[in-house]
Short mmCIF file of C-alpha atoms and ligand atoms in Angstrom, two decimals:
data_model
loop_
_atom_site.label_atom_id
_atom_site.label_comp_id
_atom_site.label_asym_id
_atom_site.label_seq_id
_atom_site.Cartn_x
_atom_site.Cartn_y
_atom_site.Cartn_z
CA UNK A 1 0.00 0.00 0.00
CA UNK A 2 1.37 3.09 -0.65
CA UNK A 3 1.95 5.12 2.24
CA UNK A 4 1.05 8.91 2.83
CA UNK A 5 3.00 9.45 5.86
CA UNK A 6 2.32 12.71 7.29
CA UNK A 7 5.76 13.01 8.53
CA UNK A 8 6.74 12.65 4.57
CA UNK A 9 5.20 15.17 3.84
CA UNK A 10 7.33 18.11 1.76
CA UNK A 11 9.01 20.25 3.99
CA UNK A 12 12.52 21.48 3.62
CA UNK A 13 14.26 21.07 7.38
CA UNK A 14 18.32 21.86 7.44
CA UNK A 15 20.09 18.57 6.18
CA UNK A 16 20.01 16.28 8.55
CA UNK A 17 17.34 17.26 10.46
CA UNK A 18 14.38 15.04 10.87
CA UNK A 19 11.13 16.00 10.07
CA UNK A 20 7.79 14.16 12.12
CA UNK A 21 6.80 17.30 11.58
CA UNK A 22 2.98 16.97 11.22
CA UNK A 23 1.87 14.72 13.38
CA UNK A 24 4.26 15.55 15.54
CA UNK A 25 2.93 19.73 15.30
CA UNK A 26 -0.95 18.22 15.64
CA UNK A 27 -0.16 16.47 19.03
CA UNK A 28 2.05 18.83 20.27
CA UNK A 29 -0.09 21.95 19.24
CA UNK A 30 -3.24 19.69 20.96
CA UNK A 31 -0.92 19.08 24.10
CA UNK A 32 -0.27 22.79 24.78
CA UNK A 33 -3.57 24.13 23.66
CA UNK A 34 -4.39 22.26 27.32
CA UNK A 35 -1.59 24.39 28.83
CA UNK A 36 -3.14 27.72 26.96
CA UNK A 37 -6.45 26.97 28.19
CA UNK A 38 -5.80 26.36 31.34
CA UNK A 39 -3.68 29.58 31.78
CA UNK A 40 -6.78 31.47 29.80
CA UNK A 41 -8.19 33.32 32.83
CA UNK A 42 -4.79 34.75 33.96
CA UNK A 43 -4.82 36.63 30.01
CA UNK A 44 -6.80 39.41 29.68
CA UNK A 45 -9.18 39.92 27.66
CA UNK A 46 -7.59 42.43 25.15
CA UNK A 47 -3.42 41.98 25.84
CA UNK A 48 -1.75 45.49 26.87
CA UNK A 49 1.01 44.34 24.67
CA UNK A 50 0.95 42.83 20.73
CA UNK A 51 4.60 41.58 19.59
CA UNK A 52 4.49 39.84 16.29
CA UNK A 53 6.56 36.82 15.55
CA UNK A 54 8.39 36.72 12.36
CA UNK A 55 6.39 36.71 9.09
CA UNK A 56 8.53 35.56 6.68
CA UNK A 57 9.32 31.99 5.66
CA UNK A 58 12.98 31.34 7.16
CA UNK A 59 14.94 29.94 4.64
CA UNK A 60 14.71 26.38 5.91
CA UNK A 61 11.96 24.88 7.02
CA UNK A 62 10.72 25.34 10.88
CA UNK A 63 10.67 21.79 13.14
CA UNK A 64 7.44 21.46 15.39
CA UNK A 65 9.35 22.82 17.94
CA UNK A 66 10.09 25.88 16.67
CA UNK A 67 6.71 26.11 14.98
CA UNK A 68 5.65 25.81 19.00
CA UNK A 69 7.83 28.85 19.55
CA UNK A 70 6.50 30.70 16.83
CA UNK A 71 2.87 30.25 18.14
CA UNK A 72 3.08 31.48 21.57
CA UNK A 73 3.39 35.07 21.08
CA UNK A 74 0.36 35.05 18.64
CA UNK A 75 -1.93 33.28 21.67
CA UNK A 76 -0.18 35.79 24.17
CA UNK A 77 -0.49 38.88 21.64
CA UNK A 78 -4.63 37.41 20.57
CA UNK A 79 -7.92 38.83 21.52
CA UNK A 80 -8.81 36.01 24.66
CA UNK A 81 -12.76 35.12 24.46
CA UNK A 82 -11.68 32.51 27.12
CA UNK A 83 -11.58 35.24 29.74
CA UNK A 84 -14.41 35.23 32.18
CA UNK A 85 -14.32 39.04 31.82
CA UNK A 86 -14.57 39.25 27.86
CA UNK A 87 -18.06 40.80 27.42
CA UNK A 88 -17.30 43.22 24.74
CA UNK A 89 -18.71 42.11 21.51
CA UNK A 90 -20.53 38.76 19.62
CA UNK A 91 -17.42 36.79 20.35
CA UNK A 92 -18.09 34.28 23.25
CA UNK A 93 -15.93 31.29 23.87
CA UNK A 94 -15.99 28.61 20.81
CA UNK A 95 -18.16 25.69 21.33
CA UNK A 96 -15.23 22.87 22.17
CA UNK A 97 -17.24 20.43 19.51
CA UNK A 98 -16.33 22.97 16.96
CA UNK A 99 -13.18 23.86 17.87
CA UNK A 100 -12.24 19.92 16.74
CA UNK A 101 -14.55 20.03 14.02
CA UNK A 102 -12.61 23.34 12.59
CA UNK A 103 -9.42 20.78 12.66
CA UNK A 104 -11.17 17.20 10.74
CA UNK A 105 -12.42 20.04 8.79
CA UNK A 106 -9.20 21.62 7.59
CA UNK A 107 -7.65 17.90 7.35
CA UNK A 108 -10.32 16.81 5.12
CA UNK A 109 -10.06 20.08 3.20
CA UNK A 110 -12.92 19.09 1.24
CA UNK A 111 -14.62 22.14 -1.10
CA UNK A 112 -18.02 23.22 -1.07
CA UNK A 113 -17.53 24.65 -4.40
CA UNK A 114 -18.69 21.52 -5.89
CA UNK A 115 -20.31 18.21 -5.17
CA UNK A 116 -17.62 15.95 -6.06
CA UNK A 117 -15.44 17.82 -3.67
CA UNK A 118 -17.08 17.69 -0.87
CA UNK A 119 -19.80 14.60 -1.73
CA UNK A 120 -20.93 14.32 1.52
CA UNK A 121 -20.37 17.39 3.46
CA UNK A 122 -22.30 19.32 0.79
CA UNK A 123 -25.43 16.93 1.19
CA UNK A 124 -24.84 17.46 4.86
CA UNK A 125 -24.95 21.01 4.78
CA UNK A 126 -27.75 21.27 2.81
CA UNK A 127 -29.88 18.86 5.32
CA UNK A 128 -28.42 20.44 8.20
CA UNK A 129 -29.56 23.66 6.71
CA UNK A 130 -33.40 22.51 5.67
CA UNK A 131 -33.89 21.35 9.22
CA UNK A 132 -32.67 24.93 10.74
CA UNK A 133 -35.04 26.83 7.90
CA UNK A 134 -38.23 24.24 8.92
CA UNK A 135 -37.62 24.51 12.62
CA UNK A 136 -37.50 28.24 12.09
CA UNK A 137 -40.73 27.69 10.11
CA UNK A 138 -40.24 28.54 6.49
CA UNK A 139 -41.69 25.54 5.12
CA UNK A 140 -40.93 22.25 4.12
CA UNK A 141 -39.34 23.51 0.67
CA UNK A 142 -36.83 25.99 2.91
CA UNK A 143 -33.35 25.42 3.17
CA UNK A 144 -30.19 27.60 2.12
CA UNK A 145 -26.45 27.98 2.23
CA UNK A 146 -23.75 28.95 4.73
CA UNK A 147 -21.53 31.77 3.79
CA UNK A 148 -18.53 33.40 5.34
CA UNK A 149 -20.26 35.88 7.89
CA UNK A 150 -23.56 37.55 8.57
CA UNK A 151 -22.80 40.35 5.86
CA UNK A 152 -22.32 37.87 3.59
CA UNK A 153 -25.04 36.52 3.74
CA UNK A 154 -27.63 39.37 3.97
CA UNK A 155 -25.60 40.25 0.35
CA UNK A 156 -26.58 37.14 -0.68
CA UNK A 157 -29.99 37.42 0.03
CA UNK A 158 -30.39 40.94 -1.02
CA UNK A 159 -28.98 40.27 -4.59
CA UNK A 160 -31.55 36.93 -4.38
CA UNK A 161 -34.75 38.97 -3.62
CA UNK A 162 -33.53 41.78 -6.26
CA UNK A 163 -33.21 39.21 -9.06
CA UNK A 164 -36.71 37.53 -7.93
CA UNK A 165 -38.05 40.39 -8.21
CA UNK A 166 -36.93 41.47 -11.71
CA UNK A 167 -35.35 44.50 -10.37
CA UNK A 168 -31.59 43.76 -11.72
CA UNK A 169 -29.63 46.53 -12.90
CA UNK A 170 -32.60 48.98 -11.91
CA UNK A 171 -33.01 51.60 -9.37
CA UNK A 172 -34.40 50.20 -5.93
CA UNK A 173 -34.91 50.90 -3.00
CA UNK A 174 -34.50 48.67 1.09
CA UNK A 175 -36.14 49.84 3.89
CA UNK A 176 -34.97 48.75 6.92
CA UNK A 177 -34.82 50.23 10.94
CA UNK A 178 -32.82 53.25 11.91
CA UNK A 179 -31.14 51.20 14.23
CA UNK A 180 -29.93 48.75 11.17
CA UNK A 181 -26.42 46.77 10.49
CA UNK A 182 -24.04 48.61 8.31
CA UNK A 183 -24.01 45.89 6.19
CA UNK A 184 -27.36 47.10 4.60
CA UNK A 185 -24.94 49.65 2.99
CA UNK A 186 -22.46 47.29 2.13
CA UNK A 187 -25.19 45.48 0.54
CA UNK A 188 -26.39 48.37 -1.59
CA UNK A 189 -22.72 49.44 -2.59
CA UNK A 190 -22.38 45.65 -4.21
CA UNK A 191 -25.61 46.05 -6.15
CA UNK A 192 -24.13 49.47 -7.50
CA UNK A 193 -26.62 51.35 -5.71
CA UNK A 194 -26.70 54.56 -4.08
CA UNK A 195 -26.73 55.07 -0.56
CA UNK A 196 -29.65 56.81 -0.19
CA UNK A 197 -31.56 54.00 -1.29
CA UNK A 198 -31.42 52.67 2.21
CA UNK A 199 -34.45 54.03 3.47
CA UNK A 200 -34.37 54.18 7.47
CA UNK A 201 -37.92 54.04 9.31
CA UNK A 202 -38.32 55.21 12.63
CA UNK A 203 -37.75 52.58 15.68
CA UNK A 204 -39.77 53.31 18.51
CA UNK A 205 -38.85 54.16 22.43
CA UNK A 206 -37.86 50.48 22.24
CA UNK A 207 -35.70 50.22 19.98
CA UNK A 208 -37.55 48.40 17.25
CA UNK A 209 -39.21 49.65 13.93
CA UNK A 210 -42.78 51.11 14.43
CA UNK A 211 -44.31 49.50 11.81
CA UNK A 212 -47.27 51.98 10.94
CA UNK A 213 -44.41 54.67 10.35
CA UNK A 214 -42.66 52.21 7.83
CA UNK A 215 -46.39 51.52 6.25
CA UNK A 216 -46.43 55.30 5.81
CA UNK A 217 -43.02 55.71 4.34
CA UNK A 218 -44.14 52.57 1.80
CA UNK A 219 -47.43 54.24 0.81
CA UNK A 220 -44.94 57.33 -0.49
CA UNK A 221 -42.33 55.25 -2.53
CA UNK A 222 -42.06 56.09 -6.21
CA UNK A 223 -39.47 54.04 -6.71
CA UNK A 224 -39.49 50.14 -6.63
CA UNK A 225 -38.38 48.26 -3.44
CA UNK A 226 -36.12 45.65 -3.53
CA UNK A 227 -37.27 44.47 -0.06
CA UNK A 228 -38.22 45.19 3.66
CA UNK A 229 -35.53 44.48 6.14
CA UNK A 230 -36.57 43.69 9.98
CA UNK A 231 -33.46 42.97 12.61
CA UNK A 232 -34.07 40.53 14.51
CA UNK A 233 -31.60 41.17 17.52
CA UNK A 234 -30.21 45.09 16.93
CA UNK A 235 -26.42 45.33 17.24
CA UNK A 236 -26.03 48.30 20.13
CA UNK A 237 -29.02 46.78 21.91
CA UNK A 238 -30.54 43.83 20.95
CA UNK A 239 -34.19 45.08 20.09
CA UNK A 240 -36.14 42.41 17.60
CA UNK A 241 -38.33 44.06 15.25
CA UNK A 242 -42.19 43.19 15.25
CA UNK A 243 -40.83 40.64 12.42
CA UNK A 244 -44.95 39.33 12.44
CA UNK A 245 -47.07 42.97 11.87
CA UNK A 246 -44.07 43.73 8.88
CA UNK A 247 -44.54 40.80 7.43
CA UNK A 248 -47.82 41.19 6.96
CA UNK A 249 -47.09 44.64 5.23
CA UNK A 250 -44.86 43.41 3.10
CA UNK A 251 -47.54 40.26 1.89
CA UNK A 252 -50.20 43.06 1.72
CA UNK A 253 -47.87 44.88 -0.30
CA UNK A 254 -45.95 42.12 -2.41
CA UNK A 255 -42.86 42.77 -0.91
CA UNK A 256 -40.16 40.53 -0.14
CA UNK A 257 -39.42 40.52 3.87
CA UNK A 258 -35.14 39.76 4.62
CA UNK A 259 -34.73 39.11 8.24
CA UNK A 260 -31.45 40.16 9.61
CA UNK A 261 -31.27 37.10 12.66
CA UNK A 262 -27.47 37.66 13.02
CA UNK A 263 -28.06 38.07 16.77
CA UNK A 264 -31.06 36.92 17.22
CA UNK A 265 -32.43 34.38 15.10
CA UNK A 266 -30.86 31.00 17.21
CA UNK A 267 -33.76 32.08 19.62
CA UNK A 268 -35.65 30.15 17.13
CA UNK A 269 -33.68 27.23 17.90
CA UNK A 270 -34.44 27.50 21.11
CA UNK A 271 -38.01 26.41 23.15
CA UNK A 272 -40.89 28.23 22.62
CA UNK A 273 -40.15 31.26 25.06
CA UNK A 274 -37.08 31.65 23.27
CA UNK A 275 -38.71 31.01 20.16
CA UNK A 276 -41.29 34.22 21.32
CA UNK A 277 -38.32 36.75 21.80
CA UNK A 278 -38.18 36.80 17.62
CA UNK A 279 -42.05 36.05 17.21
CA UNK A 280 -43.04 35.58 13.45
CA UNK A 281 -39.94 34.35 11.34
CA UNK A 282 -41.79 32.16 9.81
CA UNK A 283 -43.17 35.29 7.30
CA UNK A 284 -39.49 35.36 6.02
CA UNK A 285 -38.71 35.49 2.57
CA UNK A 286 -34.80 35.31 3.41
CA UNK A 287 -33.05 34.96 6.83
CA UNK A 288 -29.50 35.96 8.00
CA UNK A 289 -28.44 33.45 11.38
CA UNK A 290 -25.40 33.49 12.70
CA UNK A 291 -24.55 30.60 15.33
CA UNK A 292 -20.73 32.40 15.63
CA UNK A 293 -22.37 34.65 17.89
CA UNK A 294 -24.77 33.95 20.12
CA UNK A 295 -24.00 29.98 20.08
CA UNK A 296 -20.62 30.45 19.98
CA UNK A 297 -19.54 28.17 16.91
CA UNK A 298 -16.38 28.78 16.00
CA UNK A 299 -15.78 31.59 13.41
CA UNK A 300 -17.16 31.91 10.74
CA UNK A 301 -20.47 30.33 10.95
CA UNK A 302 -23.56 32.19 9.44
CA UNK A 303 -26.02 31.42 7.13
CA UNK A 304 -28.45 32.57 4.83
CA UNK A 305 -31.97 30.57 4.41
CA UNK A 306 -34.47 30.80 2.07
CA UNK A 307 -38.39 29.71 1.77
CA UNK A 308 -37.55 28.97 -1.66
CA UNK A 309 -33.91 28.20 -2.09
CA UNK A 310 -33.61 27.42 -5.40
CA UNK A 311 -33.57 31.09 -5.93
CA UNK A 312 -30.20 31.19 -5.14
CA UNK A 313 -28.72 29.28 -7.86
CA UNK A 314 -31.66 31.33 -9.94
CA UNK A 315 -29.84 34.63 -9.07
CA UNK A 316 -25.88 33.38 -8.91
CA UNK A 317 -25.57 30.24 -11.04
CA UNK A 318 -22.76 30.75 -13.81
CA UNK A 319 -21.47 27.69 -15.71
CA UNK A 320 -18.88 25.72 -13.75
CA UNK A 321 -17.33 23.62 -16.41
CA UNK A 322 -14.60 22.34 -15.17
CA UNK A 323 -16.84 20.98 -12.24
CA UNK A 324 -18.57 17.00 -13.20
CA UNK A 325 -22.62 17.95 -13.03
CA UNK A 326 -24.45 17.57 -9.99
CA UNK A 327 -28.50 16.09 -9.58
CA UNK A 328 -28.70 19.95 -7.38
CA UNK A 329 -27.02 23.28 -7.68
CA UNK A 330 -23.20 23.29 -6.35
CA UNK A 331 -22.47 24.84 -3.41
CA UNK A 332 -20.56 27.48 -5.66
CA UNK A 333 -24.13 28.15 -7.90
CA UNK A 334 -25.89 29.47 -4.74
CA UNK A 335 -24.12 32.15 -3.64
CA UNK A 336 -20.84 34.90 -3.50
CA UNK A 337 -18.36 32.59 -3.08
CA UNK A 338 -16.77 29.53 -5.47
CA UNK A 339 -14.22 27.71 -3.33
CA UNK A 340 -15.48 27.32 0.46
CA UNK A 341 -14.73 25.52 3.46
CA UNK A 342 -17.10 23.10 4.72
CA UNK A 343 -17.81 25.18 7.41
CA UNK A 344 -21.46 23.17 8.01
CA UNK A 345 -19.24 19.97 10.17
CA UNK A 346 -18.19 22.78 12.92
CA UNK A 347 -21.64 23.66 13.44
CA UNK A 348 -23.48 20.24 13.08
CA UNK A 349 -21.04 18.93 15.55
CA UNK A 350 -21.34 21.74 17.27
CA UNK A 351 -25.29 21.57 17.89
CA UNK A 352 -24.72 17.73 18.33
CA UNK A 353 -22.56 18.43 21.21
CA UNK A 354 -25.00 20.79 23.06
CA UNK A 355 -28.09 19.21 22.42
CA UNK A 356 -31.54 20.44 22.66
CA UNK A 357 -31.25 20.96 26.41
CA UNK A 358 -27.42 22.61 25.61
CA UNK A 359 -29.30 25.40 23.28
CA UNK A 360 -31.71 26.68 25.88
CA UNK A 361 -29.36 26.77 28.45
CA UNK A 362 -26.71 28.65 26.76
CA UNK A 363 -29.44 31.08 25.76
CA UNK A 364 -31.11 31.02 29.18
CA UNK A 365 -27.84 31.57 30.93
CA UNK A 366 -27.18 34.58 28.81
CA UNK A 367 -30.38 36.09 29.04
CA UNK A 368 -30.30 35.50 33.24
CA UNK A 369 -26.69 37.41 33.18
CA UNK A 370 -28.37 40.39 31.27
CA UNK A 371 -30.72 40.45 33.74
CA UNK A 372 -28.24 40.53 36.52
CA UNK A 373 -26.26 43.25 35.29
CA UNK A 374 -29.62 45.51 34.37
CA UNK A 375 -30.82 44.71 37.88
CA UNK A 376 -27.27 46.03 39.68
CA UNK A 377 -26.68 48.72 37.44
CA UNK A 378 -30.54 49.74 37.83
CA UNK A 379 -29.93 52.22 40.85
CA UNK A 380 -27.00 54.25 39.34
CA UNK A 381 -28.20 57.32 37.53
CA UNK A 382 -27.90 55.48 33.88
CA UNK A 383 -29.51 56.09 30.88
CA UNK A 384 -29.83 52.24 29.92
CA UNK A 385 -31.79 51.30 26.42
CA UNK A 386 -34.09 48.35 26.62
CA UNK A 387 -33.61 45.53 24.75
CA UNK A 388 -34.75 42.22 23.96
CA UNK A 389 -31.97 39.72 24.14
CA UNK A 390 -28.49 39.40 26.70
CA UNK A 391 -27.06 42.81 25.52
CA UNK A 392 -26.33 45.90 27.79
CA UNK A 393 -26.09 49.37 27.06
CA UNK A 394 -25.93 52.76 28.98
CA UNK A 395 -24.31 56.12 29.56
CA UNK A 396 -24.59 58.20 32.36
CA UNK A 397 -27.82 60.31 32.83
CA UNK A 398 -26.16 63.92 33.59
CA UNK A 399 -25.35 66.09 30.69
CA UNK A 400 -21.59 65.84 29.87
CA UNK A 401 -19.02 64.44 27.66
CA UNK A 402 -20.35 60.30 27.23
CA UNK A 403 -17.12 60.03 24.52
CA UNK A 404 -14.61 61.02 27.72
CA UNK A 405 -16.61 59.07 30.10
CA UNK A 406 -17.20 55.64 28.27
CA UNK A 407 -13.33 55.89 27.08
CA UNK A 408 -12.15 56.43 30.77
CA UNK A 409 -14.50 53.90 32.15
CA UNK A 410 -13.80 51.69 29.58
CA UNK A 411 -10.18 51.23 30.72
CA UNK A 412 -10.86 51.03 34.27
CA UNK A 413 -12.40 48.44 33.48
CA UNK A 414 -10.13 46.69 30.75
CA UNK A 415 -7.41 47.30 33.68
CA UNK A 416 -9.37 44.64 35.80
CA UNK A 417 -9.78 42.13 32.70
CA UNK A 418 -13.69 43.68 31.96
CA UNK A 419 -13.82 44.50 28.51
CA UNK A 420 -17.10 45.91 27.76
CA UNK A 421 -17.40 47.99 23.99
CA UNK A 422 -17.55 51.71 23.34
CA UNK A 423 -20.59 51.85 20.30
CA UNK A 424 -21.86 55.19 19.39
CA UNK A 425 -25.66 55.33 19.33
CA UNK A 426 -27.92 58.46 18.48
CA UNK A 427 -25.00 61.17 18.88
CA UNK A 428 -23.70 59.33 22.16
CA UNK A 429 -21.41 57.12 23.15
CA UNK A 430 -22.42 54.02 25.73
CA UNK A 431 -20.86 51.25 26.76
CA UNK A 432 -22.05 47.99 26.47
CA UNK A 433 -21.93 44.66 27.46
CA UNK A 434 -22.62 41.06 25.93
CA UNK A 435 -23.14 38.20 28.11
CA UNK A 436 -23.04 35.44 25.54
CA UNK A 437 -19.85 34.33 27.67
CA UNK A 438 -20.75 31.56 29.84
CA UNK A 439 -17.80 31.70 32.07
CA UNK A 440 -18.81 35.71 32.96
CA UNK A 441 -20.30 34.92 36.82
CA UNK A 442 -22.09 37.08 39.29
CA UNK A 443 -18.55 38.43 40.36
CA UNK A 444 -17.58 40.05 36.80
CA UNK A 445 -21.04 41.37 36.74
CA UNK A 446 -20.54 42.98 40.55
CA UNK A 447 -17.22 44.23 39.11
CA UNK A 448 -18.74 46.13 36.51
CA UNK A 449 -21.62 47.63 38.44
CA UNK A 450 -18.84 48.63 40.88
CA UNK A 451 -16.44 49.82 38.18
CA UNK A 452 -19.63 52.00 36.41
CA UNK A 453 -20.38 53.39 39.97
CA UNK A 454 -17.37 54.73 40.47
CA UNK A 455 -16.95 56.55 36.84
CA UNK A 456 -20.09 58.14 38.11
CA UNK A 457 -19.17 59.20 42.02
CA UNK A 458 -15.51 60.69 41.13
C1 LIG B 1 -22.92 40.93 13.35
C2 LIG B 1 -24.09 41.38 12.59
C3 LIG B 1 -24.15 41.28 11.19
C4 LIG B 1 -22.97 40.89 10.34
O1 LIG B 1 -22.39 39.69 10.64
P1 LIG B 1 -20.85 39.42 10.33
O2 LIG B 1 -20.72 37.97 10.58
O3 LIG B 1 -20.06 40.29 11.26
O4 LIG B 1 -20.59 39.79 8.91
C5 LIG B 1 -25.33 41.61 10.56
N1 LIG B 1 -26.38 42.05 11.27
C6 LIG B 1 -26.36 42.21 12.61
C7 LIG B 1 -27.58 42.69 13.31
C8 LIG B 1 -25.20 41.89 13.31
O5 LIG B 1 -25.14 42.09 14.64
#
């Protein structure tokens, strides 16, 4: 038999130097990714200092050893999600299923370009993907394709629901919530469209779209409308659209309704009083989900679903000749990008791992921290947005400078390993915390409330 030796494989080590490289690298790097962990809490969140190793090749080859070497600074110098105090952004902890699901992954290094490439993680994804889309409600027809990010995605769908609509290469307009991603814009820049023709509707005081103002604003269009947007999970403070009362606008109007369930949309995964927090999903035409965040797959991990998927390949498709024909559209007909890593086996091993039960408690937990910190900050004179899933946002109540405040603040509380983010929202700066992290306990949450109080009684 012939053999394929990973410790064969080409490398170009001084002469007379023994390779065992691979193998060698995969158990070591497995052996001190122990020793990393472990040591995780004692990093901060965001390192005070950043030294880079050396970038380029060295002339001969590197041993695992000195592969080791090269390694450490970039875990010392790297952003640490592991840190009980990291409550900054959409970045929890990776699921440990699909931390060892990114590695089979890369070692298969199959393609999702095409189907005889990647024969059965493209069937896989595909199932994997029909079952979210049902579950979520979109019918038994639904299904979709996982792309590299949320803004990816909500591209994807965007250019879908333009072509379905016969609108290529016309002026169109998107409406979406004040309080929208920025990859709306993105979205309309790709379809070489102005920015203007993001048209904002009013939220209410709760942060979501009032949906008689955006009826209004419809009544008034001239020109044609690509499609209503409702966020499902806002990005400063996790308001959820009423995704049921737009869609039926949009049906009484014949528009196409894009949910944007970056944040939000795994609530759906969830039992039913999860499943209430983003009521009405079901009405989607297209949905955005990204289990990176909230569910903490490893990176990336988003998807885009459709209740009629085939419109993907109707809006993307271009002959792939050099690809052997498949019964269904290739992974690289339905969608942005040709060659494409299977990215499904992280996150089906990933929602293997937790479970049903594993789901609603990582959502549960989250949600029960959000309430913890809203409850302790709740006596300090705070201006504090509502919201409607486990993010946190305030600034102080009394007139003032919030930009000096939340930057000050901020690294009082980075100097205790809190990182908590710095958006700007309606002229002001807040800070704001996500508690997606499951390690983040009562004592981080004290911490902050402490930290916050102080800012405020100097
Ligand atoms: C994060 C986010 C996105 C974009 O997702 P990426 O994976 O960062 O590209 C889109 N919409 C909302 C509401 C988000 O929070």
């Amino acid at each position: 038999m012939q053999s394929t030796d990973l410790d064969t494989f080409p490398c170009s080590l001084p002469p007379g130097r023994q390779s065992h490289t691979m193998l060698a690298l995969i158990r070591q790097v497995v052996t001190r990714l122990e020793q990393w962990h472990e040591d995780a809490p004692q990093r901060l969140p965001l390192p005070r200092s950043i030294p880079l190793p050396p970038v380029a090749p060295a002339p001969w080859g590197l041993d695992a050893a000195r592969l080791m070497e090269d390694l450490e600074p970039v875990v010392r110098g790297s952003y640490n999600p592991w840190h009980p105090g990291a409550m900054a952004h959409l970045d929890p902890p990776p699921n440990p299923a699909s931390v060892a699901g990114e590695l089979v992954c890369a070692w298969l290094n199959n393609n999702m370009l095409a189907e005889e490439l990647s024969p059965l993680l493209s069937r896989l994804e595909r199932r994997l993907l029909g079952w979210i889309a049902q579950r979520l409600g979109l019918g038994d027809d639904a299904g979709g394709v996982m792309a590299s990010g949320g803004t990816i995605c909500t591209i994807t769908a965007l250019v879908t629901a333009r072509h379905q609509r016969g609108l290529d290469g016309q002026q169109a307009c998107l409406y979406a919530s004040a309080d929208c991603h920025n990859s709306l814009a993105k979205a309309l820049r790709v379809m070489g469209l102005p920015a203007a023709a993001l048209r904002l509707a009013p939220t209410d005081a709760s942060g979501r779209l009032d949906p008689h103002r955006l009826d209004e604003a419809l009544e008034k269009e001239t020109e044609p409308i690509l499609a209503v947007v409702a966020t499902a999970g806002t990005t400063v403070r996790g308001a959820v659209d009423p995704i049921g009362p737009m869609g039926d606008i949009c049906r009484r109007r014949g528009l196409w309704l894009h949910v944007d369930g970056a944040i939000g949309a795994v609530c759906g995964l969830g039992g039913q009083r999860h499943q209430e927090r983003v009521a009405h999903m079901d009405r989607a035409d297209s949905l955005t989900m990204n289990p990176q965040k909230w569910l903490g797959i490893a990176k990336t991990s988003a998807m885009v679903l459709l209740r009629q998927p085939q419109a993907l390949a109707d809006a993307f498709a271009a002959p792939l000749a050099y690809m052997e024909p498949a019964r269904v559209a290739h992974g690289g007909d339905c969608g942005l990008q040709g060659t494409r890593p299977a990215e499904v086996l992280k996150l089906w091993l990933g929602l293997r791992h937790l479970g049903q039960h594993g789901i609603e408690e990582l959502l549960d937990g989250a949600l029960q921290r959000a309430r913890t910190l809203r409850h302790a900050l709740a006596p300090l004179p705070l201006i504090m947005p509502s919201g409607d899933l486990h993010i946190v946002c305030f600034r102080p109540r009394t007139a003032g400078s919030s930009e000096a405040w939340s930057r000050h603040t901020r690294q009082l509380l980075l100097d205790q390993g809190l990182m908590l983010s710095r958006p700007r929202y309606r002229g002001e700066r807040y800070l704001k915390a996500v508690l997606g992290n499951p390690f983040t306990g009562v004592e981080q949450i004290a911490a902050v409330a402490d930290a916050v109080s102080a800012s405020l009684f100097r």
